[in-house]
């Protein structure tokens, strides 16, 4: 059953890959004007687009050399070794609009690179087949130490920023991709993560906060990348795990709502992105059999747009964020036509080829 042109929100019963490819090609060529307020996150938007094409097996449609040069142009570089003592992080900027000439502003706040942008940059370069050892990776990992706080959490930038599990995840993913952990105190990071597990088994963004699907993904993926959680821990080592696996599993399976989708928190509606955030954690733990896959599949298709892409809720227009995480969810569900997803890194297993753990 195809969606009617007179009703862009009518529901298809099948995944329409061709339609989504057209949507992603449009996003690759020119972002709609609605994305203008997100200019500072241009690199992350590119990551959503390119990683979607990656898991759909369609990266041959992009100009890889041009993309690599663009991404590399966004790395912040130090002038000399002494700049490591100024507290600044030498990762990647979110977009060219934040890359001012050195003499344009004396304050480094205008040229602040960001952990999330750096993760997005490295993921893109990995997808493009770029050898990451060619980067100035030492500047990234050495200066990343400036962002870790005494309690083990990370700030995303070197001044006036919040610190929570999102940026612990970014730091661990960056370290894993670069195969260099000298920028992370892993023991402190582990303790911070453990302190974020709530009484109900899920993880909050910070210690004492409400359990949240996205925060729980950041916690479990980080522990896995750091080597603190073994493969298939649910069945292989739950009794010896450093986290409370039974409580976590109980909280996770309760996030699948009556409509088949996943919610991020208790008493919230299901949302397509949590099909990845929650479904991905169950995949890492080895708990896929606890997911009602057919119900989840159907709930995602209710958010498939006739224009291509996916929306957050049924009846809304599609956008990149929820489209990307819907594609990731379909990969986890082993939908035909998708490459296998490296859940811990958010790129295909083919692109990941990580040397530290078997993904």
Tab-separated table of C-alpha atoms in Angstrom:
chain	number	residue	atom	x	y	z
A	1	UNK	CA	0.000	0.000	0.000
A	2	UNK	CA	1.621	3.273	-1.100
A	3	UNK	CA	1.007	6.621	0.553
A	4	UNK	CA	-1.489	8.811	-1.302
A	5	UNK	CA	-0.252	12.094	-2.753
A	6	UNK	CA	-3.363	13.715	-1.335
A	7	UNK	CA	-2.510	12.440	2.147
A	8	UNK	CA	1.227	12.704	2.918
A	9	UNK	CA	0.694	11.054	6.307
A	10	UNK	CA	-1.132	7.956	5.134
A	11	UNK	CA	0.635	4.851	6.381
A	12	UNK	CA	2.689	2.465	4.258
A	13	UNK	CA	2.965	-1.164	5.273
A	14	UNK	CA	6.418	-1.479	3.682
A	15	UNK	CA	9.730	0.325	4.082
A	16	UNK	CA	10.271	2.436	0.951
A	17	UNK	CA	14.046	2.561	0.476
A	18	UNK	CA	13.934	4.429	-2.838
A	19	UNK	CA	11.880	7.229	-1.305
A	20	UNK	CA	14.322	7.562	1.599
A	21	UNK	CA	17.296	7.624	-0.748
A	22	UNK	CA	15.761	10.616	-2.551
A	23	UNK	CA	15.177	12.338	0.807
A	24	UNK	CA	18.793	11.795	1.882
A	25	UNK	CA	20.204	12.934	-1.459
A	26	UNK	CA	18.228	16.158	-1.071
A	27	UNK	CA	19.590	16.641	2.459
A	28	UNK	CA	23.104	16.005	1.168
A	29	UNK	CA	22.820	18.554	-1.638
A	30	UNK	CA	21.068	21.374	0.209
A	31	UNK	CA	19.522	21.543	3.674
A	32	UNK	CA	16.074	23.195	3.813
A	33	UNK	CA	15.800	26.665	5.343
A	34	UNK	CA	14.296	25.222	8.526
A	35	UNK	CA	17.800	24.029	9.436
A	36	UNK	CA	19.290	27.543	9.428
A	37	UNK	CA	19.057	27.910	13.248
A	38	UNK	CA	21.177	24.732	13.468
A	39	UNK	CA	24.065	26.100	11.418
A	40	UNK	CA	26.430	25.682	14.386
A	41	UNK	CA	25.619	21.945	14.235
A	42	UNK	CA	26.314	21.609	10.521
A	43	UNK	CA	28.865	18.832	11.086
A	44	UNK	CA	26.407	16.791	13.143
A	45	UNK	CA	23.681	17.224	10.521
A	46	UNK	CA	26.163	15.960	7.934
A	47	UNK	CA	26.836	12.963	10.182
A	48	UNK	CA	23.113	12.125	10.326
A	49	UNK	CA	22.874	12.311	6.529
A	50	UNK	CA	26.047	10.405	5.703
A	51	UNK	CA	25.617	7.714	8.345
A	52	UNK	CA	22.086	7.136	7.044
A	53	UNK	CA	23.510	6.626	3.558
A	54	UNK	CA	26.225	4.437	5.087
A	55	UNK	CA	23.842	1.931	6.683
A	56	UNK	CA	21.697	1.986	3.537
A	57	UNK	CA	24.809	1.008	1.552
A	58	UNK	CA	24.723	4.143	-0.600
A	59	UNK	CA	27.896	6.107	0.158
A	60	UNK	CA	28.978	5.697	-3.459
A	61	UNK	CA	26.592	8.563	-4.239
A	62	UNK	CA	28.646	11.194	-2.397
A	63	UNK	CA	31.920	12.948	-3.195
A	64	UNK	CA	34.116	11.434	-0.498
A	65	UNK	CA	37.225	13.495	-1.230
A	66	UNK	CA	35.310	16.777	-0.970
A	67	UNK	CA	33.667	15.654	2.271
A	68	UNK	CA	37.007	14.684	3.821
A	69	UNK	CA	38.559	18.051	2.927
A	70	UNK	CA	35.542	19.901	4.372
A	71	UNK	CA	35.652	17.957	7.625
A	72	UNK	CA	39.414	18.415	8.016
A	73	UNK	CA	38.998	22.167	7.489
A	74	UNK	CA	36.965	22.301	10.713
A	75	UNK	CA	39.675	20.987	13.054
A	76	UNK	CA	41.056	23.525	15.533
A	77	UNK	CA	44.841	23.581	15.579
A	78	UNK	CA	47.204	24.761	18.270
A	79	UNK	CA	50.029	27.161	17.394
A	80	UNK	CA	52.627	25.569	19.651
A	81	UNK	CA	53.025	23.009	22.425
A	82	UNK	CA	52.496	25.603	25.149
A	83	UNK	CA	48.888	26.100	24.092
A	84	UNK	CA	48.012	22.781	25.738
A	85	UNK	CA	48.176	24.633	29.052
A	86	UNK	CA	45.466	27.155	28.120
A	87	UNK	CA	42.634	24.708	28.808
A	88	UNK	CA	41.309	24.754	25.226
A	89	UNK	CA	40.116	21.654	23.412
A	90	UNK	CA	41.635	21.079	19.962
A	91	UNK	CA	38.928	19.012	18.339
A	92	UNK	CA	36.509	19.963	15.568
A	93	UNK	CA	34.265	22.991	15.210
A	94	UNK	CA	30.569	22.529	14.501
A	95	UNK	CA	30.635	24.519	11.261
A	96	UNK	CA	32.705	26.958	9.236
A	97	UNK	CA	30.639	29.853	10.607
A	98	UNK	CA	32.366	29.428	13.975
A	99	UNK	CA	35.844	29.310	12.465
A	100	UNK	CA	37.089	32.882	12.762
A	101	UNK	CA	40.535	33.982	11.690
A	102	UNK	CA	43.057	34.054	14.514
A	103	UNK	CA	43.286	37.851	14.531
A	104	UNK	CA	39.518	38.396	14.203
A	105	UNK	CA	38.776	37.717	17.860
A	106	UNK	CA	41.237	37.525	20.709
A	107	UNK	CA	38.871	35.367	22.766
A	108	UNK	CA	39.133	31.626	22.107
A	109	UNK	CA	35.438	31.309	23.019
A	110	UNK	CA	34.542	32.194	19.450
A	111	UNK	CA	36.580	29.300	18.056
A	112	UNK	CA	35.611	26.604	20.558
A	113	UNK	CA	35.657	23.074	19.232
A	114	UNK	CA	33.077	20.700	20.670
A	115	UNK	CA	33.110	17.036	21.734
A	116	UNK	CA	29.920	16.189	19.827
A	117	UNK	CA	31.255	17.849	16.668
A	118	UNK	CA	34.541	15.983	17.082
A	119	UNK	CA	32.743	12.660	17.410
A	120	UNK	CA	30.683	13.491	14.294
A	121	UNK	CA	33.826	14.478	12.378
A	122	UNK	CA	35.707	11.285	13.212
A	123	UNK	CA	32.671	9.133	12.437
A	124	UNK	CA	32.333	10.807	9.023
A	125	UNK	CA	36.038	10.396	8.272
A	126	UNK	CA	35.812	6.736	9.257
A	127	UNK	CA	32.851	6.264	6.923
A	128	UNK	CA	34.754	7.954	4.104
A	129	UNK	CA	37.611	5.478	4.553
A	130	UNK	CA	40.024	8.131	5.801
A	131	UNK	CA	43.017	6.852	7.784
A	132	UNK	CA	42.550	8.550	11.160
A	133	UNK	CA	46.233	8.132	12.016
A	134	UNK	CA	46.871	10.922	9.506
A	135	UNK	CA	45.059	13.370	11.793
A	136	UNK	CA	46.656	15.461	14.488
A	137	UNK	CA	45.047	13.036	16.921
A	138	UNK	CA	47.497	13.746	19.747
A	139	UNK	CA	46.242	17.311	19.984
A	140	UNK	CA	42.701	15.976	20.280
A	141	UNK	CA	43.343	13.432	23.024
A	142	UNK	CA	45.815	15.518	25.036
A	143	UNK	CA	43.558	18.574	25.093
A	144	UNK	CA	40.484	16.407	25.769
A	145	UNK	CA	41.887	15.894	29.263
A	146	UNK	CA	41.002	19.537	29.911
A	147	UNK	CA	37.309	18.662	29.565
A	148	UNK	CA	37.120	15.855	32.128
A	149	UNK	CA	35.999	16.984	35.556
A	150	UNK	CA	37.089	15.567	38.902
A	151	UNK	CA	33.906	13.492	39.180
A	152	UNK	CA	34.708	11.753	35.868
A	153	UNK	CA	32.161	13.567	33.684
A	154	UNK	CA	33.049	15.614	30.598
A	155	UNK	CA	32.184	19.109	29.437
A	156	UNK	CA	31.682	19.443	25.665
A	157	UNK	CA	33.736	22.663	25.374
A	158	UNK	CA	36.426	24.253	27.503
A	159	UNK	CA	34.358	27.005	29.121
A	160	UNK	CA	31.009	27.424	30.874
A	161	UNK	CA	29.303	24.206	29.812
A	162	UNK	CA	27.191	21.488	31.390
A	163	UNK	CA	28.737	18.089	31.980
A	164	UNK	CA	26.801	14.833	31.716
A	165	UNK	CA	26.687	11.345	30.167
A	166	UNK	CA	26.262	12.646	26.610
A	167	UNK	CA	29.790	13.984	26.627
A	168	UNK	CA	31.234	10.996	28.473
A	169	UNK	CA	29.959	8.992	25.505
A	170	UNK	CA	31.483	11.418	22.988
A	171	UNK	CA	34.854	11.215	24.753
A	172	UNK	CA	34.828	7.415	24.806
A	173	UNK	CA	33.721	7.152	21.165
A	174	UNK	CA	36.466	9.599	20.129
A	175	UNK	CA	39.061	7.615	22.077
A	176	UNK	CA	37.879	4.341	20.578
A	177	UNK	CA	37.896	5.682	17.011
A	178	UNK	CA	41.417	7.092	17.478
A	179	UNK	CA	42.542	3.981	19.382
A	180	UNK	CA	44.066	6.258	22.012
A	181	UNK	CA	42.708	6.427	25.567
A	182	UNK	CA	45.255	8.843	27.023
A	183	UNK	CA	42.657	11.627	26.980
A	184	UNK	CA	40.252	9.800	29.308
A	185	UNK	CA	40.631	8.739	32.922
A	186	UNK	CA	38.642	5.555	32.377
A	187	UNK	CA	38.269	4.704	36.055
A	188	UNK	CA	36.818	8.116	36.871
A	189	UNK	CA	34.529	7.942	33.848
A	190	UNK	CA	33.347	4.479	34.887
A	191	UNK	CA	32.551	5.615	38.425
A	192	UNK	CA	30.618	8.598	37.121
A	193	UNK	CA	28.563	6.336	34.881
A	194	UNK	CA	27.818	3.932	37.716
A	195	UNK	CA	26.697	6.838	39.887
A	196	UNK	CA	24.146	7.732	37.195
A	197	UNK	CA	22.256	4.428	37.480
A	198	UNK	CA	18.962	5.182	39.163
A	199	UNK	CA	16.953	3.198	41.689
A	200	UNK	CA	14.758	1.824	38.873
A	201	UNK	CA	17.666	0.449	36.830
A	202	UNK	CA	17.884	3.085	34.096
A	203	UNK	CA	20.462	5.869	33.877
A	204	UNK	CA	19.971	9.605	34.226
A	205	UNK	CA	22.135	12.175	32.466
A	206	UNK	CA	23.682	13.063	35.848
A	207	UNK	CA	23.646	11.299	39.235
A	208	UNK	CA	20.228	11.611	40.869
A	209	UNK	CA	18.333	12.528	37.683
A	210	UNK	CA	15.396	10.622	36.196
A	211	UNK	CA	16.204	7.557	34.095
A	212	UNK	CA	16.202	8.378	30.400
A	213	UNK	CA	16.565	6.245	27.273
A	214	UNK	CA	19.211	8.442	25.670
A	215	UNK	CA	21.260	8.692	28.852
A	216	UNK	CA	21.045	4.923	29.308
A	217	UNK	CA	22.425	4.401	25.810
A	218	UNK	CA	25.312	6.790	26.530
A	219	UNK	CA	26.089	4.905	29.742
A	220	UNK	CA	26.007	1.388	28.323
A	221	UNK	CA	27.730	2.226	25.025
A	222	UNK	CA	30.502	4.051	26.919
A	223	UNK	CA	31.076	1.138	29.297
A	224	UNK	CA	31.151	-1.232	26.341
A	225	UNK	CA	33.641	0.883	24.379
A	226	UNK	CA	35.874	1.151	27.464
A	227	UNK	CA	35.807	-2.618	27.874
A	228	UNK	CA	33.858	-2.734	31.140
A	229	UNK	CA	30.911	-4.665	29.674
A	230	UNK	CA	31.494	-7.890	27.792
A	231	UNK	CA	29.698	-9.021	24.676
A	232	UNK	CA	26.230	-10.485	25.289
A	233	UNK	CA	26.540	-9.648	28.999
A	234	UNK	CA	22.883	-10.462	29.658
A	235	UNK	CA	23.532	-14.163	29.223
A	236	UNK	CA	27.286	-14.438	29.611
A	237	UNK	CA	28.137	-12.373	32.657
A	238	UNK	CA	25.148	-10.632	34.235
A	239	UNK	CA	25.985	-11.939	37.704
A	240	UNK	CA	29.482	-10.442	37.625
A	241	UNK	CA	28.624	-7.195	35.816
A	242	UNK	CA	29.563	-3.857	37.362
A	243	UNK	CA	25.992	-2.619	36.768
A	244	UNK	CA	22.667	-4.007	37.954
A	245	UNK	CA	21.671	-5.880	34.792
A	246	UNK	CA	18.317	-7.342	35.987
A	247	UNK	CA	17.048	-3.913	37.096
A	248	UNK	CA	18.262	-2.316	33.870
A	249	UNK	CA	16.620	-4.977	31.715
A	250	UNK	CA	13.349	-4.593	33.604
A	251	UNK	CA	13.388	-0.827	33.053
A	252	UNK	CA	14.291	-1.206	29.377
A	253	UNK	CA	11.584	-3.677	28.409
A	254	UNK	CA	8.969	-1.513	30.100
A	255	UNK	CA	9.818	1.296	27.679
A	256	UNK	CA	8.075	-0.466	24.779
A	257	UNK	CA	4.684	1.225	24.693
A	258	UNK	CA	1.274	-0.108	23.737
A	259	UNK	CA	1.659	1.205	20.179
A	260	UNK	CA	4.836	-0.872	19.754
A	261	UNK	CA	7.275	2.053	19.826
A	262	UNK	CA	9.722	2.939	22.560
A	263	UNK	CA	9.365	5.818	24.996
A	264	UNK	CA	12.376	7.582	26.504
A	265	UNK	CA	10.916	7.980	29.981
A	266	UNK	CA	8.005	6.640	31.947
A	267	UNK	CA	4.584	8.149	31.109
A	268	UNK	CA	5.845	9.672	27.853
A	269	UNK	CA	4.609	8.898	24.319
A	270	UNK	CA	6.705	6.664	22.102
A	271	UNK	CA	9.148	8.469	19.818
A	272	UNK	CA	11.009	7.062	16.810
A	273	UNK	CA	14.485	8.002	18.064
A	274	UNK	CA	14.076	5.769	21.125
A	275	UNK	CA	13.723	2.765	18.858
A	276	UNK	CA	17.498	3.228	18.643
A	277	UNK	CA	18.358	4.672	22.051
A	278	UNK	CA	16.476	1.927	23.905
A	279	UNK	CA	16.562	-0.784	21.246
A	280	UNK	CA	20.302	-0.224	20.843
A	281	UNK	CA	20.952	-0.845	24.527
A	282	UNK	CA	19.006	-4.095	24.377
A	283	UNK	CA	21.092	-5.048	21.323
A	284	UNK	CA	24.353	-4.359	23.210
A	285	UNK	CA	23.164	-6.356	26.220
A	286	UNK	CA	22.059	-9.274	24.058
A	287	UNK	CA	18.388	-8.717	24.901
A	288	UNK	CA	16.898	-8.485	21.409
A	289	UNK	CA	14.494	-11.334	22.105
A	290	UNK	CA	12.695	-9.166	24.646
A	291	UNK	CA	11.630	-6.699	21.935
A	292	UNK	CA	8.303	-7.123	20.156
A	293	UNK	CA	9.964	-6.626	16.773
A	294	UNK	CA	6.866	-6.701	14.595
A	295	UNK	CA	5.110	-4.119	16.780
A	296	UNK	CA	8.202	-1.870	16.749
A	297	UNK	CA	8.520	-2.241	12.982
A	298	UNK	CA	4.888	-1.218	12.481
A	299	UNK	CA	5.192	1.767	14.839
A	300	UNK	CA	8.168	3.091	12.865
A	301	UNK	CA	6.323	2.792	9.571
A	302	UNK	CA	3.539	4.965	10.989
A	303	UNK	CA	6.103	7.794	10.979
A	304	UNK	CA	7.387	7.149	7.438
A	305	UNK	CA	6.708	10.174	5.262
A	306	UNK	CA	5.694	10.115	1.619
A	307	UNK	CA	8.470	12.690	1.154
A	308	UNK	CA	11.024	10.230	2.504
A	309	UNK	CA	12.516	10.232	5.955
A	310	UNK	CA	10.802	9.767	9.292
A	311	UNK	CA	9.149	12.036	11.808
A	312	UNK	CA	9.181	11.986	15.605
A	313	UNK	CA	5.467	11.215	15.846
A	314	UNK	CA	2.886	10.077	13.269
A	315	UNK	CA	1.414	12.943	11.254
A	316	UNK	CA	4.444	15.243	11.469
A	317	UNK	CA	6.938	16.230	8.795
A	318	UNK	CA	10.230	14.281	8.570
A	319	UNK	CA	13.593	15.630	9.699
A	320	UNK	CA	17.147	14.346	9.793
A	321	UNK	CA	17.521	13.482	13.483
A	322	UNK	CA	14.533	11.153	13.726
A	323	UNK	CA	15.103	9.835	10.207
A	324	UNK	CA	18.629	8.757	11.067
A	325	UNK	CA	17.694	6.995	14.286
A	326	UNK	CA	14.761	5.316	12.565
A	327	UNK	CA	17.169	3.958	9.939
A	328	UNK	CA	19.422	2.734	12.755
A	329	UNK	CA	16.451	0.988	14.343
A	330	UNK	CA	15.583	-0.746	11.066
A	331	UNK	CA	19.176	-1.957	10.824
A	332	UNK	CA	18.937	-3.414	14.334
A	333	UNK	CA	15.657	-5.053	13.283
A	334	UNK	CA	17.570	-6.577	10.324
A	335	UNK	CA	15.362	-4.956	7.696
A	336	UNK	CA	16.439	-6.155	4.194
A	337	UNK	CA	18.662	-3.674	2.384
A	338	UNK	CA	20.454	-2.364	5.480
A	339	UNK	CA	24.085	-2.857	6.440
A	340	UNK	CA	24.754	-4.107	9.951
A	341	UNK	CA	25.034	-1.273	12.445
A	342	UNK	CA	27.843	-0.915	14.955
A	343	UNK	CA	25.438	0.136	17.700
A	344	UNK	CA	28.151	1.427	20.016
A	345	UNK	CA	29.553	3.856	17.421
A	346	UNK	CA	26.520	4.753	15.302
A	347	UNK	CA	28.103	3.785	11.984
A	348	UNK	CA	28.019	0.604	9.946
A	349	UNK	CA	30.140	-2.312	11.105
A	350	UNK	CA	31.886	-2.178	7.761
A	351	UNK	CA	33.027	1.381	8.432
A	352	UNK	CA	33.830	0.793	12.089
A	353	UNK	CA	36.340	-2.079	11.841
A	354	UNK	CA	37.406	-1.227	15.406
A	355	UNK	CA	40.592	-2.944	16.661
A	356	UNK	CA	39.910	-2.830	20.405
A	357	UNK	CA	36.715	-4.852	20.828
A	358	UNK	CA	34.742	-7.218	18.629
A	359	UNK	CA	31.704	-5.267	17.458
